[in-house]
């Protein structure tokens, strides 16, 4: 049965009828829409923040203000709801400069402007409704230089437990070229985020965020996905997501050796994580390659035939945008499949994942051929 998740009453009725004891809200839109609040009011446990705390992903300006108040390292910024004031403010940021829609824009609301003209065009585009309501307010940010990595932690609102790291590949093309996507592949862990850096991220970014939200009476329950820039001055926060991320989730879960339900259920209770053992993640690397339908990240071709091979224990194919048509598997979305492999090194996991990709018949689809390239290059030098 397909449930309309924007109909909170219907979701609650479904949970009651099926004795659902825990709801894990995957995407950001229903969290920002307050599905967590509605379920908690109905006394159904939820993994995922309430509407107010979900502003961590739902409003870039909200996060920047929180970082400024708490001294959390991030790029210098300004919030603007007036176009002329925003244009006048651009000069002091230098170039390149980053222009962001404040609200949710399906990962597309960020423009990195290399020239003054591009920056002015970006501001004008945002205020002319470029991203609809999401860009009625704009954040201008200093450009940060460095390598990106993602760090995850789960929290019950006061206790926080690290949940590993990953690195994803946002651009559609090999060598990180072409437009941004939701992610064309990822691997976990991200060794550039060393144990020392992870500890620094926990102390300087994650814990102060959780404490600030608790202090402001909007305790955050769920997973914090911190997008980080590893700069010369140390790790800085780029943004938060209030979910495990796609395709980051696939690689984290592939490495998980703890019981997932126990962890998520504990995080959904006040103080539920107190005294819980650390999350166990395998030392293996997991790497996932996204197979997308031609046209993505623009309008993807729908209905293309897909033939999948049998997989062994070290490789898994997760379905994202697929459907069944007359008993056959077809593409039904932008990002269609996640081919995920586990191995002792990124190089080996990459080889396994692509060996599997090469046995998939999906003529109207494509993938990047270089997922994990930064780490594969580092492993070759080691
Ligand atoms: P976001 O949606 O905020 O994660 O931004 C998307 C991408 O834009 C990030 O993954 C970065 O590659 C880039 N980005 C965002 N903010 C900055 C910044 N201040 N400096 C450099 N790159 C940025
Ligand atoms: N892959 C990044 C995201 O899920 O937002």
mmCIF file of C-alpha atoms and ligand atoms in Angstrom, residues 28 57 107 150 168 170 181-184 225 239 241 243-248 335, ligand 2:
data_model
loop_
_atom_site.group_PDB
_atom_site.id
_atom_site.type_symbol
_atom_site.label_atom_id
_atom_site.label_comp_id
_atom_site.label_asym_id
_atom_site.label_seq_id
_atom_site.Cartn_x
_atom_site.Cartn_y
_atom_site.Cartn_z
ATOM 1 C CA UNK A 28 14.283 15.679 4.733
ATOM 2 C CA UNK A 57 18.774 21.055 7.142
ATOM 3 C CA UNK A 107 20.531 19.616 -3.149
ATOM 4 C CA UNK A 150 31.073 13.604 5.676
ATOM 5 C CA UNK A 168 30.633 11.153 -1.796
ATOM 6 C CA UNK A 170 28.407 15.060 -6.148
ATOM 7 C CA UNK A 181 23.664 15.659 -8.360
ATOM 8 C CA UNK A 182 22.336 14.068 -5.181
ATOM 9 C CA UNK A 183 25.475 11.895 -5.279
ATOM 10 C CA UNK A 184 26.877 9.521 -7.929
ATOM 11 C CA UNK A 225 25.089 14.210 8.819
ATOM 12 C CA UNK A 239 26.084 22.075 6.038
ATOM 13 C CA UNK A 241 21.575 16.992 6.697
ATOM 14 C CA UNK A 243 19.168 11.991 7.557
ATOM 15 C CA UNK A 244 21.697 9.313 6.608
ATOM 16 C CA UNK A 245 22.109 10.576 3.046
ATOM 17 C CA UNK A 246 21.866 8.850 -0.289
ATOM 18 C CA UNK A 247 24.237 7.131 -1.264
ATOM 19 C CA UNK A 248 26.051 7.571 2.089
ATOM 20 C CA UNK A 335 19.304 7.547 -9.673
HETATM 21 N N1 LIG B 2 24.366 12.559 -0.898
HETATM 22 C C1 LIG B 2 24.038 13.706 -0.167
HETATM 23 C C2 LIG B 2 22.666 13.762 0.321
HETATM 24 O O1 LIG B 2 21.979 12.758 0.509
HETATM 25 O O2 LIG B 2 22.215 14.868 0.562
#
